[in-house]
Amino acid sequence: MDFAEFKEAVYRRFGLYLDGYKEPQLKRRIDSLMALLQVPDYGAYLNLLARDGQQWQRFIDKITINVSEFFRNQEIFVRLEQEILPSLLATFRDLKVWSAGCADGPEPYSVAILLAELAPGGRHQILATDIDPGALAAARRGVYGERALQAVTPTRLNRYFRREGDHFYLQEQIKGMVDFRQHDLLKDAYGSGFHLIICRNVVIYFTADTQNDLYRRFYQALAPGGVFFIGATENLFQYRELGFEKIAPWFYRRPAGTS
Ligand SMILES: C[S@@+](CC[C@H](N)C(=O)[O-])C[C@H]1O[C@@H](n2cnc3c(N)ncnc32)[C@H](O)[C@@H]1O
């Protein structure tokens, strides 16, 4: 079985669509894991994945990179806090937000903290999705180490976290604002009517065609006037063709009045 057949078999057996990922890095990761496990070929690896749930989780861990942190790229989150969210709140009042590819939760929780401060008592909905069940379980626990909290101000650290040794426990009120669900951006349906969609440091693993397809679907999932927020190293070069207007670096709006 060659790599293409392995990908096809993974899709048929597990419903995981690997064709959307950039092949060289995907293959490198899978080959290195197989070498570590001393699995001789793709056929044997497929059998192992089919009978051992732990190996499946390890496989998912390997192809998904779960690194995240609160207020990642702090200066961009300042813009979110001071310009983007106030403007969205002025238009829509209660916000419907989607953090797509949320890893273990710092991104949607950062937005929850901002909304708790900017519009306390609002009936906001924050949906956070990821393909990786292990990351989602960690997200629901809401316990972090210092590395994920580097960009959190001392005031917020005191206010929203309880420290026990090296562990920081996120306050229940903030945890309760976020709804975590498993979702595969490459094959599951997207919702609609979102006022803010955040997809940062996720599409970088996908081929250019897949990225464009996802951008079109994010556009459709936004409410008119809603904003799409991308990663610091990403660029939506073709935003005009997709129908977006650029309102600030890393922030793109679906114009109001579009249907
Ligand atoms: C590097 S993390 C980004 C986390 C967060 N957005 C940030 O910027 O800090 C990438 C996340 O994308 C998720 N991911 C990878 N492929 C995915 C897919 N097909 N559907 C949904 N999430 C996916 C991974 O599981 C991982 O948690």
Coordinates of C-alpha atoms and ligand atoms in Angstrom, one line a residue:
M1 CA 0.0 0.0 0.0
D2 CA 1.5 3.4 -1.0
F3 CA 0.8 6.7 0.8
A4 CA -2.0 7.7 -1.6
E5 CA -3.8 4.4 -0.9
F6 CA -3.2 4.8 2.8
K7 CA -4.8 8.3 2.8
E8 CA -7.8 6.8 0.8
A9 CA -8.1 3.9 3.3
V10 CA -8.0 6.3 6.3
Y11 CA -10.8 8.3 4.7
R12 CA -12.9 5.2 4.0
R13 CA -12.4 3.6 7.4
F14 CA -12.3 6.6 9.7
G15 CA -13.8 9.4 7.7
L16 CA -10.6 11.5 8.1
Y17 CA -9.9 13.4 4.9
L18 CA -6.1 13.7 4.6
D19 CA -6.0 14.9 1.0
G20 CA -6.6 18.5 2.1
Y21 CA -3.3 18.6 4.1
K22 CA 0.0 19.6 2.5
E23 CA 1.5 16.3 1.5
P24 CA 5.2 16.6 2.3
Q25 CA 4.8 17.6 6.0
L26 CA 1.9 15.2 6.5
K27 CA 3.9 12.3 5.1
R28 CA 7.0 13.2 7.1
R29 CA 5.0 13.2 10.4
I30 CA 3.3 9.9 9.7
D31 CA 6.5 8.2 8.5
S32 CA 8.4 9.4 11.6
L33 CA 5.6 8.0 13.9
M34 CA 5.6 4.7 12.0
A35 CA 9.4 4.5 12.4
L36 CA 9.1 5.2 16.1
L37 CA 6.5 2.4 16.4
Q38 CA 8.6 0.2 14.2
V39 CA 5.6 -0.4 11.9
P40 CA 7.0 -1.8 8.6
D41 CA 4.5 -0.4 6.1
Y42 CA 1.2 1.6 5.6
G43 CA -0.9 -1.5 5.5
A44 CA 0.3 -2.7 8.9
Y45 CA -0.1 0.8 10.3
L46 CA -3.7 0.9 9.0
N47 CA -4.5 -2.3 10.8
L48 CA -2.9 -1.0 14.0
L49 CA -5.0 2.2 13.8
A50 CA -8.1 0.1 13.3
R51 CA -7.6 -2.1 16.4
D52 CA -6.0 0.3 18.9
G53 CA -7.8 3.5 19.9
Q54 CA -4.8 4.8 21.7
Q55 CA -2.7 4.6 18.5
W56 CA -5.5 6.4 16.7
Q57 CA -5.4 9.3 19.2
R58 CA -1.6 9.3 18.8
F59 CA -2.0 9.5 15.1
I60 CA -4.4 12.4 15.4
D61 CA -2.0 14.2 17.8
K62 CA 0.8 13.8 15.3
I63 CA -1.0 15.3 12.3
T64 CA -2.7 18.1 14.3
I65 CA -0.4 20.6 16.0
N66 CA -2.2 21.7 19.1
V67 CA 0.0 24.6 20.2
S68 CA -1.9 27.6 21.3
E69 CA -1.8 30.4 23.9
F70 CA -4.1 33.0 25.3
F71 CA -4.2 36.3 23.4
R72 CA -1.8 34.9 20.9
N73 CA 0.0 37.8 19.1
Q74 CA -1.1 40.2 21.8
E75 CA -1.1 43.4 19.7
I76 CA -3.6 41.8 17.3
F77 CA -5.9 40.9 20.3
V78 CA -5.6 44.5 21.4
R79 CA -7.1 45.5 18.1
L80 CA -9.8 42.9 18.5
E81 CA -10.6 44.3 22.0
Q82 CA -10.4 48.0 21.1
E83 CA -11.8 48.2 17.6
I84 CA -13.3 45.0 16.2
L85 CA -15.4 43.8 19.1
P86 CA -16.8 47.2 20.1
S87 CA -17.9 47.8 16.6
L88 CA -19.5 44.3 16.3
L89 CA -21.2 44.8 19.7
A90 CA -22.6 48.2 18.6
T91 CA -24.1 46.5 15.5
F92 CA -25.3 43.1 16.8
R93 CA -25.3 43.4 20.6
D94 CA -25.2 39.7 21.4
L95 CA -22.5 38.0 19.5
K96 CA -22.3 34.6 17.8
V97 CA -18.6 33.7 17.6
W98 CA -16.9 30.6 16.1
S99 CA -13.3 29.7 17.0
A100 CA -12.5 27.1 14.3
G101 CA -9.5 24.9 15.1
C102 CA -9.5 26.0 18.8
A103 CA -6.9 23.4 20.0
D104 CA -7.0 23.2 23.8
G105 CA -9.0 26.4 24.2
P106 CA -6.9 29.5 24.8
E107 CA -8.3 31.3 21.7
P108 CA -12.1 31.0 22.4
Y109 CA -11.4 31.6 26.1
S110 CA -9.5 34.8 25.3
V111 CA -12.6 36.0 23.4
A112 CA -14.8 35.0 26.3
I113 CA -12.7 37.1 28.6
L114 CA -12.9 40.1 26.3
L115 CA -16.7 39.7 26.0
A116 CA -17.1 39.3 29.7
E117 CA -15.3 42.7 30.1
L118 CA -16.7 44.6 27.1
A119 CA -20.3 43.4 27.4
P120 CA -20.9 41.7 30.7
G121 CA -24.3 40.0 31.0
G122 CA -24.6 39.7 27.2
R123 CA -26.2 36.5 25.7
H124 CA -23.1 35.7 23.6
Q125 CA -22.6 32.3 22.0
I126 CA -19.0 31.1 21.6
L127 CA -18.7 27.9 19.6
A128 CA -15.2 26.4 19.6
T129 CA -14.4 23.4 17.4
D130 CA -11.5 21.2 16.6
I131 CA -10.9 17.8 14.9
D132 CA -8.9 16.5 17.9
P133 CA -10.9 15.0 20.8
G134 CA -7.8 15.0 23.0
A135 CA -7.4 18.8 22.6
L136 CA -11.1 19.3 23.2
A137 CA -11.0 17.3 26.4
A138 CA -8.1 19.5 27.6
A139 CA -10.0 22.6 26.5
R140 CA -13.0 21.6 28.6
R141 CA -10.7 21.0 31.7
G142 CA -9.4 24.6 31.3
V143 CA -6.1 24.0 33.2
Y144 CA -3.0 25.6 31.7
G145 CA 0.7 26.0 32.3
E146 CA 2.6 29.2 32.2
R147 CA 3.6 28.9 28.6
A148 CA 0.0 29.3 27.4
L149 CA -0.4 32.4 29.7
Q150 CA 2.6 34.5 28.7
A151 CA 0.4 37.2 27.1
V152 CA -2.1 37.4 29.9
T153 CA -1.8 40.6 32.0
P154 CA -1.2 40.2 35.7
T155 CA -4.7 41.7 36.4
R156 CA -6.4 39.1 34.2
L157 CA -4.3 36.3 35.6
N158 CA -5.5 37.2 39.1
R159 CA -9.0 37.7 38.1
Y160 CA -9.7 34.7 35.9
F161 CA -7.3 32.0 37.1
R162 CA -6.6 30.2 40.3
R163 CA -3.1 29.0 40.7
E164 CA -2.1 25.6 42.2
G165 CA 1.6 24.9 41.8
D166 CA 2.4 25.1 38.1
H167 CA -1.2 24.8 37.1
F168 CA -3.6 27.7 36.4
Y169 CA -7.3 26.8 36.6
L170 CA -9.6 29.0 34.5
Q171 CA -12.6 30.5 36.3
E172 CA -15.9 28.5 35.8
Q173 CA -17.8 31.6 34.6
I174 CA -15.4 32.0 31.6
K175 CA -15.4 28.3 30.9
G176 CA -19.2 28.3 30.9
M177 CA -19.2 30.8 28.1
V178 CA -17.7 28.5 25.5
D179 CA -19.3 25.5 23.9
F180 CA -16.6 23.0 22.6
R181 CA -17.5 20.5 19.8
Q182 CA -15.7 18.2 17.6
H183 CA -15.7 19.3 14.0
D184 CA -13.7 18.5 10.9
L185 CA -13.3 21.7 8.8
L186 CA -12.6 19.5 5.7
K187 CA -15.8 17.5 5.8
D188 CA -18.4 18.7 8.3
A189 CA -21.1 21.3 7.6
Y190 CA -20.4 24.9 8.7
G191 CA -23.0 26.8 10.6
S192 CA -24.3 30.2 9.7
G193 CA -25.0 33.7 11.1
F194 CA -21.7 34.1 12.9
H195 CA -20.6 37.7 13.7
L196 CA -17.0 36.7 14.3
I197 CA -15.2 33.7 12.9
I198 CA -11.6 33.1 14.1
C199 CA -9.5 30.6 12.2
R200 CA -5.9 31.1 13.0
N201 CA -2.9 28.9 12.4
V202 CA -5.1 26.0 11.1
V203 CA -5.3 26.4 7.3
I204 CA -1.5 26.7 7.1
Y205 CA -1.5 22.8 7.1
F206 CA -3.8 22.6 4.1
T207 CA -3.2 22.9 0.4
A208 CA -3.9 26.2 -1.4
D209 CA -7.0 24.8 -3.1
T210 CA -8.4 23.5 0.2
Q211 CA -7.6 26.9 1.9
N212 CA -9.6 28.7 -0.8
D213 CA -12.5 26.3 -0.4
L214 CA -12.5 26.9 3.4
Y215 CA -12.4 30.7 3.0
R216 CA -15.5 30.5 0.7
R217 CA -17.3 28.5 3.3
F218 CA -16.3 30.8 6.2
Y219 CA -17.6 33.7 4.1
Q220 CA -20.9 31.9 3.8
A221 CA -21.0 31.1 7.5
L222 CA -20.7 34.8 8.4
A223 CA -23.6 37.0 8.9
P224 CA -23.5 40.1 6.6
G225 CA -21.4 42.6 8.5
G226 CA -19.6 39.7 10.3
V227 CA -15.8 39.6 10.6
F228 CA -13.2 36.9 9.7
F229 CA -10.0 36.9 11.8
I230 CA -6.9 35.0 10.6
G231 CA -3.5 34.1 11.9
A232 CA -0.6 36.5 12.1
T233 CA 1.5 34.6 9.5
E234 CA -1.5 34.3 7.1
N235 CA -2.7 36.4 4.3
L236 CA -6.0 36.5 2.5
F237 CA -4.5 37.7 -0.8
Q238 CA -7.7 37.0 -2.8
Y239 CA -10.1 38.6 -0.3
R240 CA -11.8 40.8 -2.9
E241 CA -12.6 37.8 -5.2
L242 CA -14.0 36.0 -2.1
G243 CA -16.3 39.0 -1.4
F244 CA -14.5 40.3 1.8
E245 CA -13.5 43.8 2.6
K246 CA -10.3 44.3 4.6
I247 CA -11.0 46.4 7.6
A248 CA -7.6 46.0 9.4
P249 CA -4.6 43.7 9.1
W250 CA -5.8 40.1 9.8
F251 CA -9.5 41.2 9.9
Y252 CA -11.9 40.8 6.9
R253 CA -15.5 41.7 6.8
R254 CA -18.4 40.2 4.9
P255 CA -20.1 43.4 3.7
A256 CA -23.4 44.3 5.3
G257 CA -26.3 43.8 2.9
T258 CA -24.8 40.7 1.2
S259 CA -27.0 37.7 0.9
Ligands
LIG1 C1 -1.8 25.3 15.8 S1 -3.4 24.9 16.4 C2 -4.1 26.5 16.4 C3 -4.9 26.9 17.6 C4 -5.4 28.3 17.7 N1 -6.3 28.5 16.6 C5 -4.3 29.3 17.7 O1 -4.1 30.0 16.7 O2 -3.7 29.4 18.8 C6 -4.1 24.1 15.0 C7 -5.4 23.3 15.3 O3 -6.1 22.9 14.1 C8 -6.7 21.7 14.4 N2 -7.0 21.1 13.1 C9 -6.2 20.4 12.2 N3 -6.9 19.9 11.2 C10 -8.2 20.2 11.4 C11 -9.4 20.0 10.7 N4 -9.4 19.3 9.5 N5 -10.6 20.4 11.2 C12 -10.6 21.1 12.4 N6 -9.5 21.4 13.1 C13 -8.3 20.9 12.6 C14 -5.7 20.9 15.2 O4 -6.2 19.8 15.9 C15 -5.1 22.0 16.1 O5 -5.7 22.0 17.3

